[in-house]
């Protein structure tokens, strides 16, 4: 009895000490994301100009490619999550995705101006992102205390966003030094991407931490998961709370215009030099970097539902600013500030929101289901906005997007569960579908 009591006290004390601290694996994953985001944002910062002004693509063509760039991940998210959960190889699956994205930079270099080649390279990059995202986020959740998920994801996203700050700066410097040589941007981006893969291999632990493994994680559990296949991930939709989170994320994604479109609209309204265009994401990234950790901590303390909805309200404010007859510094600062708030309050918060509703041995698969629905809906949104811009003009297209987002926020507010997403869920299992999953298995 004494030993048991002593162990309990020691465990509680250790939990209190760990509560305010982000674990080593989360910091290592943050470093990998920082370097990888330098690589990806170097390319993302110049793609709108490269497509629309360099290659002369129409808004409809750009909308299709932007939707492909952001939505093709949906094809492989479920596969990546399932394979990672089945084999416990979250690190290996994530690493393969990082490597594929790095190699896609060489594809952009070899494609030249061919739209088909560019589309294939973008598809490879997004396939890599789709493969790695769910296993990476699962590793973050499995190596973090349940009551500090918002903080852990906030720290990771802040480190990731540091890369998003440095990437456009690097692209701007390269374009300035090489007289707009996009090839140089693609080569340097590839080098950073490869370095991120090496960091993952060297410093990120693989698999699931022993303290977090399911009691079924032995040979029998692995066999059962293999037999279930992707059906086990989709079976999570039988749980009402998880299904509501998925529905809300997909609904909001269908009304989310990609920030590349918003940056193009800013450039058109303010009519600044093209060489300054790669710096626009810096404003968004700076706000994201400042707010990611504080918003994550607030979400842990007061609930994750509110910040998630508030983030989409900030995106709606960006739409409104672009519709109003504003200009100059007010328009520029307002839109970039609103976009930064949007990402800080939605990106990591959504993963922290969904984690309590997913059993640990299906964490990557469950996160992949949410991410897949969101990615597919954003693909539709990007293609639809590009088509509306081409057919009706940008003002009408943006007004329709604003109305759709307002309706989506109202619908998501009705869908999202009001419990189990904040401090009230620290005790933990009541909101999780683990028991239901055991029965359906």
CSV table of C-alpha atoms in Angstrom, one decimal:
chain,number,residue,atom,x,y,z
A,1,UNK,CA,0.0,0.0,0.0
A,2,UNK,CA,2.8,2.4,0.9
A,3,UNK,CA,4.7,1.7,-2.4
A,4,UNK,CA,1.5,2.1,-4.4
A,5,UNK,CA,0.8,5.4,-2.7
A,6,UNK,CA,4.4,6.6,-3.2
A,7,UNK,CA,4.3,5.7,-6.8
A,8,UNK,CA,1.0,7.6,-7.2
A,9,UNK,CA,2.4,10.7,-5.6
A,10,UNK,CA,5.6,10.5,-7.7
A,11,UNK,CA,3.5,10.1,-10.9
A,12,UNK,CA,1.3,13.0,-10.0
A,13,UNK,CA,4.3,15.2,-9.2
A,14,UNK,CA,6.0,14.2,-12.5
A,15,UNK,CA,2.8,15.0,-14.3
A,16,UNK,CA,2.7,18.5,-12.7
A,17,UNK,CA,6.3,19.1,-13.6
A,18,UNK,CA,5.7,18.0,-17.2
A,19,UNK,CA,2.4,19.9,-17.6
A,20,UNK,CA,4.0,23.2,-18.4
A,21,UNK,CA,6.8,21.8,-20.6
A,22,UNK,CA,6.8,20.8,-24.2
A,23,UNK,CA,8.5,17.4,-24.7
A,24,UNK,CA,11.7,16.8,-26.7
A,25,UNK,CA,10.0,14.9,-29.6
A,26,UNK,CA,7.7,17.8,-30.1
A,27,UNK,CA,10.6,20.2,-30.3
A,28,UNK,CA,12.5,17.9,-32.7
A,29,UNK,CA,9.4,17.7,-34.9
A,30,UNK,CA,9.2,21.5,-34.7
A,31,UNK,CA,12.8,21.8,-36.0
A,32,UNK,CA,12.0,19.5,-38.9
A,33,UNK,CA,9.0,21.5,-39.8
A,34,UNK,CA,10.9,24.8,-39.5
A,35,UNK,CA,13.5,23.7,-42.1
A,36,UNK,CA,10.9,22.0,-44.3
A,37,UNK,CA,8.7,25.1,-44.2
A,38,UNK,CA,11.6,27.3,-45.4
A,39,UNK,CA,11.7,24.9,-48.4
A,40,UNK,CA,8.0,24.9,-49.1
A,41,UNK,CA,7.3,28.6,-48.5
A,42,UNK,CA,10.2,29.6,-50.8
A,43,UNK,CA,8.2,27.9,-53.6
A,44,UNK,CA,4.7,28.9,-52.3
A,45,UNK,CA,5.7,32.6,-52.1
A,46,UNK,CA,6.6,32.8,-55.8
A,47,UNK,CA,4.1,30.4,-57.3
A,48,UNK,CA,1.2,32.9,-57.8
A,49,UNK,CA,3.4,35.3,-59.7
A,50,UNK,CA,5.1,32.5,-61.6
A,51,UNK,CA,1.7,31.1,-62.7
A,52,UNK,CA,-0.3,34.2,-63.3
A,53,UNK,CA,2.3,36.8,-64.4
A,54,UNK,CA,5.2,34.5,-65.6
A,55,UNK,CA,3.2,31.8,-67.4
A,56,UNK,CA,0.1,33.8,-68.1
A,57,UNK,CA,-2.4,31.4,-66.6
A,58,UNK,CA,-6.0,32.5,-66.2
A,59,UNK,CA,-7.7,32.7,-62.8
A,60,UNK,CA,-9.6,29.5,-63.6
A,61,UNK,CA,-6.3,27.7,-64.4
A,62,UNK,CA,-4.7,29.1,-61.3
A,63,UNK,CA,-7.7,28.1,-59.2
A,64,UNK,CA,-7.4,24.5,-60.5
A,65,UNK,CA,-3.7,24.3,-59.7
A,66,UNK,CA,-4.1,26.0,-56.3
A,67,UNK,CA,-6.8,23.5,-55.5
A,68,UNK,CA,-4.6,20.7,-56.7
A,69,UNK,CA,-1.7,22.1,-54.6
A,70,UNK,CA,-3.8,22.2,-51.5
A,71,UNK,CA,-6.3,19.4,-52.0
A,72,UNK,CA,-4.5,16.5,-53.6
A,73,UNK,CA,-3.2,15.5,-50.2
A,74,UNK,CA,-6.7,14.1,-49.5
A,75,UNK,CA,-5.9,11.2,-51.8
A,76,UNK,CA,-3.2,9.8,-49.5
A,77,UNK,CA,-4.0,11.2,-46.0
A,78,UNK,CA,-6.0,8.1,-45.0
A,79,UNK,CA,-3.4,5.8,-46.4
A,80,UNK,CA,-0.6,7.5,-44.5
A,81,UNK,CA,-2.5,7.5,-41.3
A,82,UNK,CA,-3.6,3.9,-41.6
A,83,UNK,CA,-0.1,2.6,-42.5
A,84,UNK,CA,1.4,4.6,-39.6
A,85,UNK,CA,-1.1,3.2,-37.1
A,86,UNK,CA,-0.9,-0.4,-38.4
A,87,UNK,CA,2.9,-0.7,-38.1
A,88,UNK,CA,3.5,1.9,-35.4
A,89,UNK,CA,5.9,3.5,-37.9
A,90,UNK,CA,4.8,7.1,-37.6
A,91,UNK,CA,8.4,8.3,-38.1
A,92,UNK,CA,9.1,6.2,-41.2
A,93,UNK,CA,5.8,7.2,-42.9
A,94,UNK,CA,6.3,10.9,-42.1
A,95,UNK,CA,9.9,10.7,-43.4
A,96,UNK,CA,8.8,9.3,-46.7
A,97,UNK,CA,6.4,12.2,-47.1
A,98,UNK,CA,9.1,14.8,-46.3
A,99,UNK,CA,11.4,13.2,-48.9
A,100,UNK,CA,8.8,13.1,-51.6
A,101,UNK,CA,8.1,16.8,-51.1
A,102,UNK,CA,11.8,17.6,-51.3
A,103,UNK,CA,12.2,15.7,-54.5
A,104,UNK,CA,9.2,17.6,-56.0
A,105,UNK,CA,11.3,20.8,-56.1
A,106,UNK,CA,13.5,19.1,-58.7
A,107,UNK,CA,10.3,18.3,-60.6
A,108,UNK,CA,9.5,22.0,-60.8
A,109,UNK,CA,13.0,22.7,-62.0
A,110,UNK,CA,12.7,20.1,-64.8
A,111,UNK,CA,9.1,21.1,-65.8
A,112,UNK,CA,10.1,24.4,-67.2
A,113,UNK,CA,6.9,26.2,-68.3
A,114,UNK,CA,4.9,23.1,-69.1
A,115,UNK,CA,1.6,23.2,-67.2
A,116,UNK,CA,1.3,19.4,-67.1
A,117,UNK,CA,4.8,19.1,-65.6
A,118,UNK,CA,4.2,21.8,-63.0
A,119,UNK,CA,0.9,20.1,-62.1
A,120,UNK,CA,2.7,16.8,-61.6
A,121,UNK,CA,5.4,18.3,-59.5
A,122,UNK,CA,2.8,20.1,-57.3
A,123,UNK,CA,0.9,16.8,-57.0
A,124,UNK,CA,4.1,15.1,-55.8
A,125,UNK,CA,4.7,17.8,-53.2
A,126,UNK,CA,1.2,17.6,-51.9
A,127,UNK,CA,1.2,13.8,-51.9
A,128,UNK,CA,4.3,14.1,-49.7
A,129,UNK,CA,2.5,16.5,-47.4
A,130,UNK,CA,-0.6,14.2,-47.3
A,131,UNK,CA,1.5,11.2,-46.3
A,132,UNK,CA,3.4,13.0,-43.5
A,133,UNK,CA,0.9,15.3,-41.9
A,134,UNK,CA,-1.3,12.8,-39.9
A,135,UNK,CA,1.7,10.6,-38.6
A,136,UNK,CA,3.5,13.8,-37.6
A,137,UNK,CA,0.5,15.2,-35.8
A,138,UNK,CA,-0.1,11.8,-34.2
A,139,UNK,CA,3.5,11.8,-32.9
A,140,UNK,CA,2.9,15.3,-31.4
A,141,UNK,CA,-0.3,14.2,-29.6
A,142,UNK,CA,1.2,10.9,-28.4
A,143,UNK,CA,4.3,12.6,-26.9
A,144,UNK,CA,2.3,15.3,-25.1
A,145,UNK,CA,0.1,15.3,-22.0
A,146,UNK,CA,-3.7,15.3,-22.8
A,147,UNK,CA,-4.2,18.6,-21.0
A,148,UNK,CA,-1.4,20.4,-22.9
A,149,UNK,CA,-2.3,19.4,-26.5
A,150,UNK,CA,-3.1,23.0,-27.5
A,151,UNK,CA,0.3,24.2,-26.1
A,152,UNK,CA,2.2,21.4,-27.8
A,153,UNK,CA,0.6,22.0,-31.2
A,154,UNK,CA,1.0,25.8,-30.7
A,155,UNK,CA,4.7,25.4,-30.1
A,156,UNK,CA,5.1,23.1,-33.1
A,157,UNK,CA,3.1,25.5,-35.3
A,158,UNK,CA,5.2,28.5,-34.1
A,159,UNK,CA,8.4,26.7,-35.1
A,160,UNK,CA,6.8,25.8,-38.4
A,161,UNK,CA,5.8,29.4,-38.9
A,162,UNK,CA,9.3,30.6,-38.2
A,163,UNK,CA,10.2,28.7,-41.4
A,164,UNK,CA,7.3,30.3,-43.1
A,165,UNK,CA,8.9,33.7,-42.2
A,166,UNK,CA,12.3,32.8,-43.4
A,167,UNK,CA,11.2,31.1,-46.7
A,168,UNK,CA,9.7,34.1,-48.4
A,169,UNK,CA,12.7,36.2,-47.3
A,170,UNK,CA,15.0,33.7,-48.9
A,171,UNK,CA,12.9,33.7,-52.1
A,172,UNK,CA,12.9,37.5,-52.2
A,173,UNK,CA,16.7,37.6,-51.7
A,174,UNK,CA,17.3,35.0,-54.4
A,175,UNK,CA,14.9,36.7,-56.9
A,176,UNK,CA,16.6,40.0,-56.2
A,177,UNK,CA,20.1,38.7,-56.5
A,178,UNK,CA,19.5,36.6,-59.7
A,179,UNK,CA,17.2,38.9,-61.6
A,180,UNK,CA,14.0,36.9,-61.1
A,181,UNK,CA,15.6,33.4,-61.7
A,182,UNK,CA,12.9,31.1,-60.4
A,183,UNK,CA,15.2,28.1,-61.0
A,184,UNK,CA,17.5,29.3,-58.3
A,185,UNK,CA,14.6,29.3,-55.8
A,186,UNK,CA,13.7,25.7,-56.7
A,187,UNK,CA,17.3,24.5,-56.3
A,188,UNK,CA,17.7,26.1,-52.8
A,189,UNK,CA,14.3,24.9,-51.8
A,190,UNK,CA,15.3,21.3,-52.6
A,191,UNK,CA,18.4,21.6,-50.4
A,192,UNK,CA,16.4,22.8,-47.4
A,193,UNK,CA,13.9,20.0,-47.9
A,194,UNK,CA,16.6,17.4,-47.9
A,195,UNK,CA,18.1,18.9,-44.8
A,196,UNK,CA,14.7,18.5,-43.1
A,197,UNK,CA,14.6,14.8,-43.9
A,198,UNK,CA,18.1,14.4,-42.3
A,199,UNK,CA,17.0,16.2,-39.2
A,200,UNK,CA,14.0,13.8,-38.9
A,201,UNK,CA,16.1,10.7,-39.2
A,202,UNK,CA,18.7,11.9,-36.7
A,203,UNK,CA,16.6,13.5,-33.9
A,204,UNK,CA,12.9,12.4,-34.0
A,205,UNK,CA,12.1,9.1,-32.1
A,206,UNK,CA,10.0,6.6,-34.0
A,207,UNK,CA,6.9,4.7,-33.0
A,208,UNK,CA,4.5,5.2,-30.1
A,209,UNK,CA,5.9,6.0,-26.6
A,210,UNK,CA,5.6,3.0,-24.2
A,211,UNK,CA,3.4,4.9,-21.8
A,212,UNK,CA,0.9,5.7,-24.5
A,213,UNK,CA,0.6,2.3,-26.2
A,214,UNK,CA,-2.8,0.6,-26.2
A,215,UNK,CA,-3.1,-2.6,-24.2
A,216,UNK,CA,-3.9,-4.3,-27.5
A,217,UNK,CA,-0.6,-3.2,-29.1
A,218,UNK,CA,0.9,-6.7,-29.1
A,219,UNK,CA,0.8,-9.3,-31.9
A,220,UNK,CA,-2.9,-9.8,-31.7
A,221,UNK,CA,-3.6,-6.0,-31.8
A,222,UNK,CA,-1.4,-5.6,-34.9
A,223,UNK,CA,-3.2,-8.4,-36.7
A,224,UNK,CA,-6.6,-7.0,-35.8
A,225,UNK,CA,-5.6,-3.6,-37.1
A,226,UNK,CA,-4.2,-5.1,-40.3
A,227,UNK,CA,-7.5,-6.9,-40.9
A,228,UNK,CA,-9.6,-3.8,-40.4
A,229,UNK,CA,-7.6,-1.7,-42.8
A,230,UNK,CA,-8.9,1.8,-43.6
A,231,UNK,CA,-12.3,0.7,-42.5
A,232,UNK,CA,-11.1,1.2,-38.9
A,233,UNK,CA,-10.4,4.8,-39.5
A,234,UNK,CA,-13.8,5.5,-41.1
A,235,UNK,CA,-15.5,3.6,-38.4
A,236,UNK,CA,-14.6,6.4,-36.0
A,237,UNK,CA,-17.3,8.4,-37.8
A,238,UNK,CA,-19.8,6.3,-36.0
A,239,UNK,CA,-19.0,8.4,-32.9
A,240,UNK,CA,-21.3,11.5,-32.9
A,241,UNK,CA,-18.7,13.9,-31.5
A,242,UNK,CA,-15.9,12.9,-33.9
A,243,UNK,CA,-18.4,13.0,-36.8
A,244,UNK,CA,-19.4,16.5,-35.8
A,245,UNK,CA,-15.8,17.8,-35.7
A,246,UNK,CA,-15.2,16.2,-39.2
A,247,UNK,CA,-18.4,17.8,-40.6
A,248,UNK,CA,-17.6,21.2,-39.2
A,249,UNK,CA,-14.0,21.2,-40.5
A,250,UNK,CA,-15.2,20.1,-44.0
A,251,UNK,CA,-18.0,22.7,-44.0
A,252,UNK,CA,-15.6,25.6,-43.1
A,253,UNK,CA,-13.1,24.3,-45.6
A,254,UNK,CA,-15.6,24.6,-48.4
A,255,UNK,CA,-15.8,28.3,-47.8
A,256,UNK,CA,-12.1,28.9,-47.3
A,257,UNK,CA,-10.4,30.8,-50.2
A,258,UNK,CA,-6.7,30.1,-50.4
A,259,UNK,CA,-4.4,32.8,-49.1
A,260,UNK,CA,-2.7,32.8,-52.5
A,261,UNK,CA,-5.9,34.3,-54.0
A,262,UNK,CA,-6.0,36.9,-51.3
A,263,UNK,CA,-2.4,37.9,-51.9
A,264,UNK,CA,-3.1,38.3,-55.6
A,265,UNK,CA,-6.1,40.5,-54.8
A,266,UNK,CA,-3.9,42.6,-52.5
A,267,UNK,CA,-1.3,43.0,-55.3
A,268,UNK,CA,-4.0,44.0,-57.7
A,269,UNK,CA,-5.6,46.6,-55.3
A,270,UNK,CA,-2.4,48.1,-54.1
A,271,UNK,CA,-0.5,47.8,-57.4
A,272,UNK,CA,3.0,47.3,-55.9
A,273,UNK,CA,6.0,45.9,-57.7
A,274,UNK,CA,6.0,42.2,-58.3
A,275,UNK,CA,9.4,41.8,-56.6
A,276,UNK,CA,7.6,42.6,-53.3
A,277,UNK,CA,5.0,39.9,-53.7
A,278,UNK,CA,7.0,37.1,-51.9
A,279,UNK,CA,7.1,39.3,-48.8
A,280,UNK,CA,3.3,39.2,-48.3
A,281,UNK,CA,3.3,35.9,-46.5
A,282,UNK,CA,5.7,37.3,-44.0
A,283,UNK,CA,3.0,39.5,-42.4
A,284,UNK,CA,0.7,36.5,-42.0
A,285,UNK,CA,3.5,34.3,-40.7
A,286,UNK,CA,4.6,37.0,-38.2
A,287,UNK,CA,1.1,37.2,-36.7
A,288,UNK,CA,0.8,33.4,-36.6
A,289,UNK,CA,4.2,33.1,-34.9
A,290,UNK,CA,3.2,35.6,-32.2
A,291,UNK,CA,-0.2,34.1,-31.5
A,292,UNK,CA,0.2,30.3,-32.0
A,293,UNK,CA,1.4,29.4,-28.5
A,294,UNK,CA,-0.9,31.9,-26.6
A,295,UNK,CA,-3.9,30.7,-28.5
A,296,UNK,CA,-3.0,27.1,-27.9
A,297,UNK,CA,-2.8,27.7,-24.2
A,298,UNK,CA,-6.1,29.6,-24.1
A,299,UNK,CA,-7.7,26.7,-26.0
A,300,UNK,CA,-6.4,24.2,-23.4
A,301,UNK,CA,-7.7,26.3,-20.6
A,302,UNK,CA,-11.1,27.5,-21.9
A,303,UNK,CA,-12.0,25.1,-24.6
A,304,UNK,CA,-10.9,24.7,-28.2
A,305,UNK,CA,-14.2,25.2,-29.9
A,306,UNK,CA,-14.3,29.0,-29.4
A,307,UNK,CA,-10.8,29.8,-30.9
A,308,UNK,CA,-11.5,27.6,-33.9
A,309,UNK,CA,-14.7,29.5,-34.8
A,310,UNK,CA,-13.1,32.8,-34.0
A,311,UNK,CA,-10.3,32.1,-36.4
A,312,UNK,CA,-12.7,31.6,-39.3
A,313,UNK,CA,-14.4,34.9,-38.2
A,314,UNK,CA,-11.0,36.5,-38.7
A,315,UNK,CA,-10.9,35.1,-42.2
A,316,UNK,CA,-14.3,36.5,-42.9
A,317,UNK,CA,-13.0,39.9,-41.8
A,318,UNK,CA,-10.2,39.6,-44.4
A,319,UNK,CA,-12.8,38.9,-47.1
A,320,UNK,CA,-14.8,42.0,-45.9
A,321,UNK,CA,-11.7,44.3,-46.1
A,322,UNK,CA,-11.1,43.3,-49.7
A,323,UNK,CA,-14.7,44.0,-50.6
A,324,UNK,CA,-14.8,47.4,-48.9
A,325,UNK,CA,-13.4,50.5,-50.6
A,326,UNK,CA,-10.3,50.6,-48.4
A,327,UNK,CA,-6.8,50.9,-49.5
A,328,UNK,CA,-3.2,51.6,-48.6
A,329,UNK,CA,-1.7,50.5,-45.3
A,330,UNK,CA,-5.1,49.8,-43.7
A,331,UNK,CA,-6.0,47.2,-46.3
A,332,UNK,CA,-2.5,45.6,-46.3
A,333,UNK,CA,-2.1,45.4,-42.5
A,334,UNK,CA,-5.7,44.4,-42.0
A,335,UNK,CA,-5.8,41.5,-44.4
A,336,UNK,CA,-2.4,40.1,-43.3
A,337,UNK,CA,-3.4,40.5,-39.6
A,338,UNK,CA,-6.7,38.7,-40.2
A,339,UNK,CA,-5.0,35.8,-42.1
A,340,UNK,CA,-2.4,35.4,-39.3
A,341,UNK,CA,-5.2,35.2,-36.6
A,342,UNK,CA,-7.0,32.7,-38.8
A,343,UNK,CA,-4.1,30.3,-39.0
A,344,UNK,CA,-3.1,30.7,-35.4
A,345,UNK,CA,-6.6,29.9,-34.1
A,346,UNK,CA,-7.4,27.0,-36.5
A,347,UNK,CA,-4.4,25.0,-37.7
A,348,UNK,CA,-3.1,23.4,-34.5
A,349,UNK,CA,-6.3,24.0,-32.5
A,350,UNK,CA,-8.2,21.7,-34.9
A,351,UNK,CA,-5.8,18.8,-34.2
A,352,UNK,CA,-5.9,19.5,-30.5
A,353,UNK,CA,-9.7,19.6,-30.7
A,354,UNK,CA,-10.1,16.2,-32.4
A,355,UNK,CA,-7.4,14.3,-30.5
A,356,UNK,CA,-9.6,13.5,-27.4
A,357,UNK,CA,-12.2,11.8,-29.6
A,358,UNK,CA,-9.7,9.4,-31.2
A,359,UNK,CA,-8.2,6.3,-29.4
A,360,UNK,CA,-4.5,6.3,-29.2
A,361,UNK,CA,-3.9,3.3,-31.5
A,362,UNK,CA,-5.8,5.0,-34.3
A,363,UNK,CA,-4.6,8.6,-33.6
A,364,UNK,CA,-3.0,9.1,-37.0
A,365,UNK,CA,-5.9,7.5,-38.9
A,366,UNK,CA,-8.5,9.6,-37.0
A,367,UNK,CA,-6.6,12.8,-37.7
A,368,UNK,CA,-6.2,11.8,-41.3
A,369,UNK,CA,-10.0,11.5,-41.6
A,370,UNK,CA,-10.5,15.1,-40.4
A,371,UNK,CA,-7.7,16.4,-42.6
A,372,UNK,CA,-9.0,14.6,-45.7
A,373,UNK,CA,-12.4,16.1,-45.4
A,374,UNK,CA,-11.0,19.5,-44.9
A,375,UNK,CA,-8.5,19.1,-47.9
A,376,UNK,CA,-11.2,17.9,-50.3
A,377,UNK,CA,-13.5,20.8,-49.4
A,378,UNK,CA,-10.7,23.3,-49.8
A,379,UNK,CA,-9.9,21.9,-53.2
A,380,UNK,CA,-13.6,22.5,-54.2
A,381,UNK,CA,-13.4,26.0,-52.7
A,382,UNK,CA,-10.3,27.0,-54.7
A,383,UNK,CA,-11.6,25.6,-58.0
A,384,UNK,CA,-15.0,27.2,-57.4
A,385,UNK,CA,-13.5,30.6,-56.5
A,386,UNK,CA,-11.3,30.5,-59.6
A,387,UNK,CA,-14.3,29.7,-61.8
A,388,UNK,CA,-16.4,32.4,-60.3
A,389,UNK,CA,-13.7,35.0,-60.7
A,390,UNK,CA,-13.3,34.0,-64.4
A,391,UNK,CA,-17.1,34.0,-65.1
A,392,UNK,CA,-18.4,36.8,-62.9
A,393,UNK,CA,-15.5,38.9,-61.9
A,394,UNK,CA,-13.5,39.1,-58.7
A,395,UNK,CA,-16.0,41.3,-56.7
A,396,UNK,CA,-18.9,38.9,-57.2
A,397,UNK,CA,-16.7,35.9,-56.5
A,398,UNK,CA,-15.4,37.3,-53.2
A,399,UNK,CA,-18.9,38.4,-52.1
A,400,UNK,CA,-20.2,34.8,-52.7
A,401,UNK,CA,-17.2,33.5,-50.7
A,402,UNK,CA,-18.0,35.8,-47.8
A,403,UNK,CA,-21.6,34.8,-47.7
A,404,UNK,CA,-20.7,31.1,-47.9
A,405,UNK,CA,-18.2,31.5,-45.0
A,406,UNK,CA,-20.7,33.3,-42.8
A,407,UNK,CA,-23.1,30.5,-43.3
A,408,UNK,CA,-20.4,27.9,-42.7
A,409,UNK,CA,-19.4,29.5,-39.4
A,410,UNK,CA,-23.0,29.4,-38.2
A,411,UNK,CA,-23.3,25.8,-39.3
A,412,UNK,CA,-20.0,24.8,-37.6
A,413,UNK,CA,-21.1,26.5,-34.4
A,414,UNK,CA,-24.1,24.2,-34.4
A,415,UNK,CA,-22.1,21.1,-35.2
A,416,UNK,CA,-19.1,21.3,-33.0
A,417,UNK,CA,-19.5,19.6,-29.6
A,418,UNK,CA,-19.4,21.9,-26.6
A,419,UNK,CA,-17.6,19.5,-24.2
A,420,UNK,CA,-14.4,17.4,-24.2
A,421,UNK,CA,-12.3,20.0,-26.0
A,422,UNK,CA,-10.8,22.0,-23.2
A,423,UNK,CA,-9.8,21.8,-19.6
A,424,UNK,CA,-13.0,20.0,-18.8
A,425,UNK,CA,-11.7,16.9,-20.7
A,426,UNK,CA,-8.5,16.5,-18.7
A,427,UNK,CA,-9.7,13.5,-16.9
A,428,UNK,CA,-10.1,12.2,-20.2
A,429,UNK,CA,-11.9,9.2,-21.5
A,430,UNK,CA,-15.5,10.3,-21.4
A,431,UNK,CA,-15.2,12.2,-24.7
A,432,UNK,CA,-13.1,9.6,-26.5
A,433,UNK,CA,-14.6,7.0,-28.8
A,434,UNK,CA,-12.1,4.4,-27.6
A,435,UNK,CA,-14.6,2.2,-26.0
A,436,UNK,CA,-16.9,2.4,-29.0
A,437,UNK,CA,-14.0,1.5,-31.3
A,438,UNK,CA,-13.2,-1.5,-29.2
A,439,UNK,CA,-16.7,-2.7,-29.5
A,440,UNK,CA,-16.9,-2.2,-33.3
A,441,UNK,CA,-13.5,-3.9,-33.7
